[in-house]
Coordinates of C-alpha atoms in Angstrom, one line a residue:
X26 CA -0.1 0.0 0.1
X27 CA 1.4 3.5 -1.0
X28 CA 0.8 6.1 1.6
X29 CA 0.8 9.6 0.8
X30 CA 2.5 10.6 4.3
X31 CA 3.3 8.9 7.4
X32 CA 0.8 7.2 9.8
X33 CA 0.4 8.7 13.2
X34 CA 0.1 5.5 15.0
X35 CA 3.4 4.1 13.5
X36 CA 6.4 4.9 15.6
X37 CA 9.0 6.9 13.8
X38 CA 12.6 5.3 13.6
X39 CA 15.5 6.5 15.2
X40 CA 18.9 5.3 14.3
X41 CA 21.5 7.7 15.8
X42 CA 21.5 10.3 18.5
X43 CA 19.0 13.2 17.8
X44 CA 20.4 16.4 16.7
X45 CA 19.8 19.1 18.7
X46 CA 17.0 21.5 17.1
X47 CA 17.9 24.8 15.6
X48 CA 16.4 28.2 16.7
X49 CA 13.9 29.4 14.7
X50 CA 15.8 32.4 13.8
X51 CA 18.5 30.2 12.4
X52 CA 18.8 30.2 8.3
X53 CA 19.1 26.8 6.9
X54 CA 19.4 26.1 3.4
X55 CA 16.4 24.2 1.9
X56 CA 18.4 22.2 -0.8
X57 CA 15.7 19.5 -0.6
X58 CA 12.9 21.6 -1.7
X59 CA 12.0 21.7 -5.3
X60 CA 11.2 24.7 -6.6
X61 CA 8.4 25.9 -7.7
X62 CA 6.3 24.6 -5.1
X63 CA 3.6 22.6 -6.0
X64 CA 0.1 23.6 -5.7
X65 CA -2.0 23.0 -3.0
X66 CA -3.8 20.4 -5.2
X67 CA -0.5 18.3 -5.7
X68 CA 0.6 18.7 -2.0
X69 CA 0.5 16.0 0.4
X70 CA -2.5 16.1 2.5
X71 CA -2.2 15.8 6.1
X72 CA -4.1 13.2 8.3
X73 CA -6.8 16.1 9.4
X74 CA -7.2 17.3 5.9
X75 CA -7.6 13.6 4.3
X76 CA -10.7 13.4 7.1
X77 CA -12.0 16.7 6.1
X78 CA -11.6 15.8 2.4
X79 CA -13.1 12.8 3.2
X80 CA -16.3 14.2 4.6
X81 CA -16.4 17.3 2.4
X82 CA -16.4 14.8 -0.8
X83 CA -19.3 13.2 0.3
X84 CA -21.2 16.0 1.2
X85 CA -20.2 17.7 -2.3
X86 CA -21.1 14.6 -3.9
X87 CA -24.7 14.6 -2.5
X88 CA -25.0 18.1 -3.4
X89 CA -24.2 17.5 -6.8
X90 CA -26.7 14.7 -7.2
X91 CA -29.1 17.0 -5.3
X92 CA -28.9 20.4 -7.8
X93 CA -29.6 19.9 -11.2
X94 CA -30.8 22.2 -14.0
X95 CA -34.3 21.2 -13.1
X96 CA -33.8 22.6 -9.7
X97 CA -33.5 25.8 -10.9
X98 CA -36.5 28.3 -10.5
X99 CA -38.8 28.5 -13.8
X100 CA -38.3 32.3 -14.0
X101 CA -34.4 31.8 -14.4
X102 CA -35.1 28.5 -16.7
X103 CA -37.1 31.0 -18.6
X104 CA -34.8 33.8 -18.9
X105 CA -32.2 31.2 -20.0
X106 CA -34.2 30.4 -23.0
X107 CA -35.3 34.2 -24.0
X108 CA -31.6 34.7 -24.5
X109 CA -31.6 32.4 -26.8
X110 CA -34.8 32.9 -28.6
X111 CA -35.4 36.4 -27.7
X112 CA -37.9 37.8 -25.5
X113 CA -40.9 36.7 -25.9
X114 CA -43.9 39.8 -26.9
X115 CA -46.7 40.1 -24.2
X116 CA -50.1 39.6 -25.8
X117 CA -52.1 40.3 -22.3
X118 CA -54.1 42.9 -22.2
X119 CA -52.4 45.1 -20.2
X120 CA -49.4 45.1 -22.8
X121 CA -48.5 48.5 -24.3
X122 CA -48.8 49.2 -28.0
X123 CA -46.0 48.1 -30.4
X124 CA -45.0 51.7 -31.6
X125 CA -44.8 51.1 -35.4
X126 CA -42.9 47.8 -35.0
X127 CA -43.9 45.2 -37.5
X128 CA -46.1 42.5 -35.7
X129 CA -45.0 39.8 -38.1
X130 CA -41.9 39.5 -36.6
X131 CA -42.1 39.9 -32.8
X132 CA -43.0 36.3 -31.6
X133 CA -41.0 34.5 -34.8
X134 CA -37.7 33.2 -33.9
X135 CA -35.6 33.0 -37.4
X136 CA -33.6 29.9 -35.9
X137 CA -36.3 28.3 -34.2
X138 CA -35.6 25.1 -36.0
X139 CA -31.9 25.1 -35.1
X140 CA -32.5 25.3 -31.5
X141 CA -35.4 23.0 -31.3
X142 CA -32.7 20.4 -30.2
X143 CA -33.0 22.1 -26.9
X144 CA -36.2 20.5 -26.1
X145 CA -34.2 17.2 -25.4
X146 CA -32.6 18.7 -22.2
X147 CA -35.0 17.9 -19.9
X148 CA -39.1 17.5 -19.9
X149 CA -39.5 21.1 -18.6
X150 CA -37.4 22.6 -21.1
X151 CA -39.5 20.6 -23.5
X152 CA -42.6 22.3 -22.5
X153 CA -40.6 26.1 -22.8
X154 CA -39.3 24.9 -26.1
X155 CA -42.4 24.2 -27.5
X156 CA -44.0 27.1 -26.3
X157 CA -41.8 29.4 -27.8
X158 CA -41.8 27.7 -31.2
X159 CA -45.3 27.4 -31.5
X160 CA -45.9 30.6 -30.2
X161 CA -46.2 32.1 -33.8
X162 CA -47.3 29.8 -36.8
X163 CA -47.6 30.6 -40.3
X164 CA -50.1 28.7 -42.8
X165 CA -50.5 29.2 -46.2
X166 CA -53.8 30.1 -47.1
X167 CA -54.8 27.4 -49.4
X168 CA -57.0 24.3 -49.2
X169 CA -54.0 22.0 -48.9
X170 CA -52.5 24.2 -46.3
X171 CA -55.1 24.1 -44.1
X172 CA -55.7 20.3 -44.7
X173 CA -51.9 19.9 -43.8
X174 CA -52.5 22.0 -40.5
X175 CA -55.5 20.4 -39.7
X176 CA -53.8 16.8 -39.7
X177 CA -50.7 18.0 -37.8
X178 CA -52.7 19.6 -35.0
X179 CA -55.1 16.9 -34.6
X180 CA -52.5 14.5 -34.1
X181 CA -50.4 16.9 -31.7
X182 CA -53.4 18.6 -30.1
X183 CA -51.4 19.5 -27.0
X184 CA -49.5 22.3 -29.3
X185 CA -52.1 24.2 -30.0
X186 CA -52.6 25.8 -26.5
X187 CA -49.0 27.6 -27.5
X188 CA -50.3 29.0 -30.5
X189 CA -50.6 32.6 -29.7
X190 CA -50.0 34.5 -33.2
X191 CA -51.4 32.7 -36.3
X192 CA -50.6 34.2 -39.8
X193 CA -52.0 33.2 -42.9
X194 CA -50.6 34.4 -46.3
X195 CA -53.1 33.5 -49.4
X196 CA -51.4 33.6 -52.9
X197 CA -53.0 35.6 -55.4
X198 CA -51.7 33.9 -58.5
X199 CA -50.5 30.6 -59.4
X200 CA -47.5 29.2 -60.9
X201 CA -46.6 30.6 -64.9
X202 CA -47.6 28.1 -67.2
X203 CA -48.2 27.7 -71.0
X204 CA -51.6 27.4 -73.1
X205 CA -53.2 24.3 -72.6
X206 CA -55.0 22.3 -75.1
X207 CA -58.5 22.6 -72.9
X208 CA -57.8 26.6 -72.7
X209 CA -60.6 27.8 -74.9
X210 CA -62.9 25.2 -72.8
X211 CA -61.5 26.8 -69.5
X212 CA -61.9 30.3 -70.3
X213 CA -65.9 29.4 -71.3
X214 CA -66.4 27.8 -68.2
X215 CA -65.2 31.0 -66.7
X216 CA -67.2 33.4 -68.6
X217 CA -70.2 31.3 -67.8
X218 CA -69.6 31.4 -64.5
X219 CA -69.1 35.1 -64.0
X220 CA -72.1 35.8 -66.2
X221 CA -74.4 33.4 -64.1
X222 CA -72.9 33.4 -60.4
X223 CA -73.6 36.9 -58.7
X224 CA -72.1 35.7 -55.5
X225 CA -68.4 35.1 -56.8
X226 CA -66.2 38.1 -56.0
X227 CA -63.5 36.7 -58.6
X228 CA -63.2 33.4 -61.4
X229 CA -64.8 30.6 -59.6
X230 CA -62.7 27.7 -58.4
X231 CA -62.4 25.4 -61.5
X232 CA -59.3 23.1 -61.2
X233 CA -56.6 23.4 -63.9
X234 CA -58.4 26.6 -65.1
X235 CA -56.2 29.2 -66.8
X236 CA -56.3 32.9 -67.1
X237 CA -54.5 35.5 -68.3
X238 CA -53.2 38.0 -66.0
X239 CA -55.7 40.9 -66.8
X240 CA -58.8 39.6 -68.9
X241 CA -60.7 42.2 -70.5
X242 CA -64.2 41.3 -72.2
X243 CA -64.9 43.0 -75.7
X244 CA -67.5 44.2 -77.6
X245 CA -68.5 40.3 -79.0
X246 CA -67.9 39.1 -75.2
X247 CA -64.3 37.5 -76.3
X248 CA -61.4 37.6 -74.1
X249 CA -57.8 38.9 -75.5
X250 CA -55.4 35.7 -75.3
X251 CA -51.8 36.7 -74.6
X252 CA -48.7 35.1 -75.2
X253 CA -48.3 34.0 -71.4
X254 CA -50.9 32.9 -69.3
X255 CA -50.9 32.4 -65.5
X256 CA -52.3 29.4 -63.4
X257 CA -55.1 31.1 -61.5
X258 CA -54.6 30.1 -57.6
X259 CA -57.9 28.5 -57.6
X260 CA -57.3 26.1 -54.7
X261 CA -56.6 29.3 -52.2
X262 CA -59.3 29.3 -49.3
X263 CA -61.8 31.9 -48.8
X264 CA -61.8 34.0 -45.9
X265 CA -64.8 32.4 -44.3
X266 CA -62.7 29.1 -44.3
X267 CA -60.0 30.8 -42.8
X268 CA -62.1 31.9 -39.8
X269 CA -63.6 28.7 -39.3
X270 CA -60.0 26.9 -39.2
X271 CA -58.8 29.3 -36.5
X272 CA -62.2 29.2 -34.7
X273 CA -61.6 25.1 -34.4
X274 CA -58.2 24.4 -34.1
X275 CA -56.9 27.8 -32.2
X276 CA -58.6 29.1 -29.5
X277 CA -55.8 30.3 -27.8
X278 CA -54.4 32.8 -30.3
X279 CA -54.7 36.5 -29.6
X280 CA -53.2 37.6 -32.6
X281 CA -54.1 37.1 -36.4
X282 CA -52.1 38.3 -39.4
X283 CA -53.8 37.9 -43.1
X284 CA -51.3 38.7 -45.8
X285 CA -53.1 39.4 -49.1
X286 CA -49.8 40.1 -51.2
X287 CA -49.9 43.0 -53.8
X288 CA -49.2 42.5 -57.8
X289 CA -50.9 44.6 -60.6
X290 CA -54.4 44.2 -61.0
X291 CA -54.5 41.5 -58.8
X292 CA -57.7 39.5 -57.6
X293 CA -59.3 40.1 -54.5
X294 CA -59.5 37.2 -52.0
X295 CA -62.7 35.7 -51.8
X296 CA -64.7 36.3 -48.6
X297 CA -67.4 33.3 -49.0
X298 CA -67.2 30.2 -51.3
X299 CA -69.1 30.6 -54.5
X300 CA -70.4 27.1 -55.1
X301 CA -72.3 27.4 -51.8
X302 CA -75.0 29.5 -52.7
X303 CA -77.3 28.7 -49.4
X304 CA -74.2 29.1 -47.1
X305 CA -74.6 31.9 -44.4
X306 CA -72.7 34.7 -45.4
X307 CA -71.0 35.7 -42.3
X308 CA -67.4 34.6 -40.7
X309 CA -67.0 32.2 -37.8
X310 CA -66.6 34.9 -34.5
X311 CA -63.2 34.8 -33.0
X312 CA -63.6 36.6 -29.6
X313 CA -60.0 35.7 -28.5
X314 CA -58.0 37.7 -31.1
X315 CA -57.2 41.5 -29.7
X316 CA -54.3 42.2 -32.4
X317 CA -55.1 42.0 -36.2
X318 CA -52.9 43.0 -38.9
X319 CA -53.7 43.4 -42.2
X320 CA -50.8 43.3 -45.0
X321 CA -51.7 43.9 -48.5
X322 CA -55.1 45.2 -47.5
X323 CA -56.0 45.6 -50.9
X324 CA -56.6 42.1 -51.9
X325 CA -58.2 41.8 -48.6
X326 CA -61.2 44.6 -48.8
X327 CA -62.1 46.8 -51.5
X328 CA -65.4 48.1 -50.1
X329 CA -66.6 49.2 -46.4
X330 CA -68.9 45.7 -46.6
X331 CA -66.2 43.5 -47.0
X332 CA -64.4 45.4 -43.6
X333 CA -67.6 44.8 -41.9
X334 CA -67.5 41.2 -42.9
X335 CA -64.1 41.0 -41.1
X336 CA -64.6 43.3 -38.2
X337 CA -68.0 41.5 -37.1
X338 CA -66.2 38.6 -36.6
X339 CA -63.2 40.3 -34.5
X340 CA -65.3 41.9 -31.7
X341 CA -62.4 41.9 -29.0
X342 CA -60.0 43.6 -31.3
X343 CA -57.9 46.3 -29.7
X344 CA -55.3 46.7 -31.9
X345 CA -55.2 47.2 -35.5
X346 CA -52.5 47.2 -38.3
X347 CA -53.4 47.8 -42.0
X348 CA -51.2 48.6 -45.0
X349 CA -52.1 49.1 -48.3
X350 CA -48.9 48.4 -50.9
X351 CA -50.1 51.1 -53.2
X352 CA -52.4 54.6 -52.9
X353 CA -55.6 53.6 -54.4
X354 CA -58.9 56.2 -54.0
X355 CA -61.2 53.0 -52.9
X356 CA -58.9 52.0 -50.2
X357 CA -58.7 56.0 -49.0
X358 CA -62.6 55.8 -48.7
X359 CA -62.8 52.6 -46.6
X360 CA -60.1 53.9 -44.4
X361 CA -62.1 57.1 -44.0
X362 CA -65.1 55.3 -43.1
X363 CA -63.4 52.9 -40.6
X364 CA -62.1 56.1 -38.6
X365 CA -65.3 57.3 -38.7
X366 CA -66.9 54.7 -37.3
X367 CA -64.7 54.9 -34.4
X368 CA -64.5 51.3 -33.0
X369 CA -64.9 51.7 -29.4
X370 CA -62.7 48.8 -28.2
X371 CA -59.6 49.9 -30.3
X372 CA -56.6 51.3 -28.2
X373 CA -53.8 51.4 -30.7
X374 CA -53.5 51.9 -34.6
X375 CA -50.8 51.3 -36.9
X376 CA -52.0 52.4 -40.5
X377 CA -49.7 53.0 -43.6
X378 CA -51.5 55.3 -46.1
X379 CA -48.6 56.1 -48.4
X380 CA -50.1 59.1 -50.9
X381 CA -53.5 59.1 -49.4
X382 CA -55.4 62.5 -47.8
X383 CA -57.0 60.4 -44.9
X384 CA -55.4 62.6 -42.2
X385 CA -58.4 64.7 -41.4
X386 CA -60.6 61.3 -40.2
X387 CA -57.8 59.9 -38.2
X388 CA -57.2 63.3 -36.6
X389 CA -60.8 63.0 -35.3
X390 CA -60.3 59.7 -34.1
X391 CA -57.2 60.6 -32.2
X392 CA -58.9 61.4 -28.7
X393 CA -60.2 57.7 -28.6
X394 CA -56.7 56.1 -29.1
X395 CA -53.6 55.2 -26.6
X396 CA -51.2 54.9 -29.3
X397 CA -51.2 55.8 -33.2
X398 CA -48.6 54.9 -35.7
X399 CA -49.2 56.5 -39.0
X400 CA -47.3 56.8 -42.4
X401 CA -48.2 58.6 -45.3
X402 CA -49.0 62.3 -46.4
X403 CA -49.6 64.6 -43.7
X404 CA -50.1 67.9 -42.2
X405 CA -51.2 70.4 -39.5
X406 CA -55.3 69.5 -40.5
X407 CA -54.8 66.0 -38.3
X408 CA -54.2 67.9 -35.1
X409 CA -57.1 70.7 -36.1
X410 CA -59.5 67.6 -36.4
X411 CA -58.3 66.2 -33.1
X412 CA -58.4 69.4 -30.9
X413 CA -61.8 70.2 -32.6
X414 CA -63.4 67.2 -31.5
X415 CA -61.6 67.6 -27.8
X416 CA -63.2 70.9 -27.7
X417 CA -66.7 70.3 -28.8
X418 CA -67.2 67.3 -27.0
X419 CA -65.4 68.1 -24.0
X420 CA -63.8 64.5 -23.8
X421 CA -60.3 63.6 -21.9
X422 CA -58.0 62.4 -24.7
X423 CA -56.4 58.9 -24.2
X424 CA -53.7 59.4 -26.5
X425 CA -50.3 58.7 -24.8
X426 CA -47.9 57.5 -27.6
X427 CA -47.7 59.1 -31.1
X428 CA -45.2 57.9 -34.1
X429 CA -45.4 59.7 -37.6
X430 CA -43.4 58.7 -40.6
X431 CA -44.0 61.6 -43.1
X432 CA -44.0 60.7 -46.6
X433 CA -44.9 64.3 -47.5
X434 CA -46.8 67.2 -46.2
X435 CA -50.1 68.3 -48.1
X436 CA -50.3 72.2 -49.5
X437 CA -51.2 74.9 -46.9
X438 CA -54.6 75.7 -46.9
X439 CA -55.6 79.6 -46.7
X440 CA -59.1 81.2 -46.6
X441 CA -59.2 84.3 -48.6
X442 CA -62.1 87.0 -49.1
X443 CA -63.1 88.0 -52.4
X444 CA -63.3 92.2 -52.1
X445 CA -65.9 92.7 -54.1
X446 CA -68.6 90.1 -53.0
X447 CA -66.9 89.4 -49.6
X448 CA -67.5 85.5 -50.0
X449 CA -64.5 83.0 -48.4
X450 CA -62.9 80.5 -50.3
X451 CA -60.3 78.0 -49.2
X452 CA -57.2 77.9 -51.4
X453 CA -53.9 75.8 -51.2
X454 CA -50.8 78.2 -51.8
X455 CA -47.4 76.3 -52.6
X456 CA -47.9 75.2 -56.4
X457 CA -46.1 72.1 -57.4
X458 CA -43.3 72.4 -54.9
X459 CA -46.2 71.7 -51.9
X460 CA -46.2 68.2 -53.1
X461 CA -42.7 67.3 -52.9
X462 CA -40.5 66.6 -50.1
X463 CA -36.7 66.9 -49.1
X464 CA -34.0 69.0 -47.4
X465 CA -33.8 71.4 -50.2
X466 CA -37.5 72.0 -50.8
X467 CA -38.2 75.4 -48.4
X468 CA -41.9 74.6 -48.9
X469 CA -41.5 71.4 -47.5
X470 CA -39.7 72.4 -44.5
X471 CA -42.2 75.3 -43.8
X472 CA -44.7 72.5 -43.9
X473 CA -43.0 70.2 -41.3
X474 CA -42.3 72.9 -38.9
X475 CA -46.2 74.2 -38.9
X476 CA -46.7 70.3 -38.2
X477 CA -44.2 70.5 -35.3
X478 CA -45.9 73.8 -34.1
X479 CA -49.2 72.6 -34.1
X480 CA -48.3 69.0 -32.4
X481 CA -46.7 71.5 -29.6
X482 CA -49.7 73.2 -29.4
X483 CA -52.0 70.1 -29.2
X484 CA -50.1 69.1 -26.0
X485 CA -52.3 71.7 -24.4
X486 CA -55.4 69.3 -25.1
X487 CA -53.7 66.0 -24.8
X488 CA -52.1 65.8 -21.2
X489 CA -51.1 62.1 -21.4
X490 CA -49.2 62.3 -24.5
X491 CA -45.8 61.6 -23.3
X492 CA -44.0 60.2 -26.3
X493 CA -43.9 61.5 -29.8
X494 CA -41.7 60.8 -32.8
X495 CA -42.2 62.6 -36.2
X496 CA -39.9 62.1 -38.8
X497 CA -38.9 61.9 -42.7
X498 CA -36.9 59.4 -44.1
X499 CA -35.3 60.0 -47.7
X500 CA -32.3 57.8 -48.3
X501 CA -31.7 59.7 -51.6
X502 CA -31.3 63.2 -49.4
X503 CA -27.9 64.8 -50.1
X504 CA -27.4 64.5 -46.5
X505 CA -29.4 62.1 -44.5
X506 CA -28.6 63.2 -41.3
X507 CA -30.2 66.4 -42.1
X508 CA -33.5 65.1 -42.5
X509 CA -36.0 66.8 -40.4
X510 CA -37.6 65.1 -37.0
X511 CA -39.1 65.9 -33.8
X512 CA -39.0 63.5 -30.9
X513 CA -40.2 64.2 -27.4
X514 CA -39.5 61.4 -24.8
X515 CA -38.6 61.4 -21.1
X516 CA -39.2 65.1 -20.8
X517 CA -36.9 65.9 -23.5
X518 CA -36.8 67.1 -26.9
X519 CA -34.6 66.4 -30.2
X520 CA -35.3 67.8 -33.5
X521 CA -35.8 70.8 -35.2
X522 CA -36.6 74.2 -33.6
X523 CA -37.5 77.6 -34.0
X524 CA -37.9 80.5 -31.8
X525 CA -41.8 80.2 -31.8
X526 CA -41.5 76.5 -31.2
X527 CA -39.5 77.0 -28.1
X528 CA -41.4 79.9 -26.9
X529 CA -44.9 77.5 -27.4
X530 CA -43.3 74.7 -25.6
X531 CA -42.2 76.5 -22.4
X532 CA -45.8 77.8 -22.6
X533 CA -47.6 74.4 -23.0
X534 CA -45.2 72.2 -21.0
X535 CA -42.8 74.0 -18.7
X536 CA -41.0 70.7 -17.6
X537 CA -40.2 69.7 -20.9
X538 CA -37.0 71.1 -23.0
X539 CA -34.8 70.7 -25.7
X540 CA -31.7 68.6 -24.7
X541 CA -29.7 71.5 -26.8
X542 CA -30.4 74.5 -28.9
X543 CA -28.0 74.3 -31.8
X544 CA -27.9 75.0 -35.5
X545 CA -27.2 71.6 -36.9
X546 CA -24.9 72.7 -39.8
X547 CA -21.3 74.0 -39.8
X548 CA -22.1 77.7 -40.3
X549 CA -18.4 78.8 -39.7
X550 CA -17.8 76.9 -43.7
X551 CA -20.1 79.5 -45.0
X552 CA -18.2 82.5 -43.2
X553 CA -14.7 81.2 -44.4
X554 CA -13.9 80.1 -40.8
X555 CA -13.5 76.2 -40.3
X556 CA -14.0 74.8 -37.1
X557 CA -10.9 72.7 -35.8
X558 CA -12.9 70.9 -33.4
X559 CA -15.2 68.8 -35.9
X560 CA -18.8 69.7 -36.5
X561 CA -20.1 72.6 -34.8
X562 CA -23.8 72.6 -33.8
X563 CA -24.6 69.1 -33.1
X564 CA -22.9 68.8 -29.6
X565 CA -20.9 66.0 -30.9
X566 CA -18.0 66.5 -33.1
X567 CA -16.3 63.3 -33.1
X568 CA -15.8 63.8 -36.5
X569 CA -15.3 59.7 -37.2
X570 CA -18.9 58.7 -37.3
X571 CA -20.4 57.3 -40.4
X572 CA -21.5 60.1 -43.4
X573 CA -24.3 59.8 -45.6
X574 CA -23.6 62.5 -48.0
X575 CA -25.0 62.5 -51.5
X576 CA -21.6 61.8 -54.0
X577 CA -22.5 64.7 -56.1
X578 CA -23.1 67.3 -53.4
X579 CA -21.6 70.5 -53.6
X580 CA -18.3 71.0 -52.4
X581 CA -19.0 74.1 -50.1
X582 CA -22.5 72.7 -49.2
X583 CA -20.9 69.4 -48.0
X584 CA -18.6 70.8 -45.7
X585 CA -21.4 72.2 -43.9
X586 CA -23.4 68.8 -43.5
X587 CA -22.8 67.2 -40.1
X588 CA -21.3 63.9 -39.7
X589 CA -24.0 62.4 -37.0
X590 CA -27.5 63.3 -36.7
X591 CA -27.9 66.3 -34.8
X592 CA -29.5 66.5 -31.8
X593 CA -31.0 70.0 -32.9
X594 CA -31.7 71.7 -36.0
X595 CA -32.8 75.3 -36.9
X596 CA -35.2 75.3 -39.2
X597 CA -33.8 78.3 -40.9
X598 CA -30.3 76.2 -41.5
X599 CA -32.5 74.6 -44.5
X600 CA -32.4 78.0 -46.0
X601 CA -28.8 78.6 -45.7
X602 CA -27.8 75.2 -47.5
X603 CA -30.3 75.9 -50.3
X604 CA -29.3 79.5 -50.7
X605 CA -25.1 78.1 -50.4
X606 CA -26.4 75.6 -53.4
X607 CA -27.6 78.6 -55.2
X608 CA -31.1 77.4 -55.8

């Protein structure tokens, strides 16, 4: 047996006389000690330490066997998975608005298939992983896609309780194909169905039917046949079938997204099946849906009656997202009627109306909302309509968050009086420049300033309004850092300013102030004095940030551009830039 050290019970052999002990202060050479000294783990333990190690190893082994990953609190394990999957967006009634975020990407992890193996760690993690993977599902809105979904979730019914966000995307056109032998017969069937079926929104579901992209009937009833045709997506599901599928299989869903797609002169997705004449013309009610998003809304509804079909089936909606791919007069009429109806339960609206003029009706709806995200053409008329309703009806506005992406500003409306007749007329000034947008368009800059000024004035009537973000995005701008913006958050203000705006802000909200008041550009370049310390007026002057300056910018003007986005921009600086360019 090999011992690491002597045993206490064994006598120590003595072969000769024992030398006297040397004093402690005496220095003796230690030639028998090897340097460097071994670590504590490799040294020979004493007898007492051996007993301690034995008892310690037994207790540590018991501790290691007792503490496992499952013993951690579920909240800690959930945070570990959130670090991998990403934070879970709340879908409870008390959750705040999305503030303009895309609802399509909130609960969908891009690498959910790669991290699905984490479900094999333990039974508890299997539940956590399934909750995060099936929290957002996407289904193709065809009969085959819904059949596949039905078969899977019927076989795995325990997964349906995890589904919170369900998304359907409905294809408009099928695959490109050539003319078939039975093309004329299919066209005749389609023409007959369109003439004798008044309930059909589009071509009927004739399997294998071919149709050209934009059919046009001539005087003799014939249809022009192009060289290339498209297979009509006749297997697309109707909205009634989609709502029925959700009500049966996903009762716990809280968010619904319908993707209608967009292309030139595409057909609208049918709401009801044309071959079921005696079917009740209403959708299955989904009381659990609280957030409803419509993408490619032109293919989902083309009249206010179409909207009522959808709205009547969603009585509990509190948050509505809607976007149109292209501006259409009919789409603007639909949004106007929706805003004028003022749904009582809505708390948040995210609407994109690029090129449309629905600001007045949306403005009248502002006092009923808690959050609004608006993208499109806008001016101070939105605030005039909102304040007018607050003053007339004497209501307390609920609006707390506002985000506006300005595409362009409307022409300024002025009231003129005829000196002869005394009749008042409403006119628009600004000319063709009033329809454009850009940092070199002084008409647009003036309109943007009026929008900010009326926003500050509206703070008097909207006491709960604490977050505002107004911005203009132009990637082709000579200097994207100077795109006008105005932001109010946590009692501080950034963005464009003028003496009138600052004075009105101090009058309406004395506790709110700008973080700084600067020109936003380097005025020393114009006067011939170049600043040595970087950019003057943006409060940064680091000189090494990313610069987004147009390659064809004027050499003198480009020297005035800031390298980073200024925290404040004086509105008169845009006139200085225009004059420097010689416009």
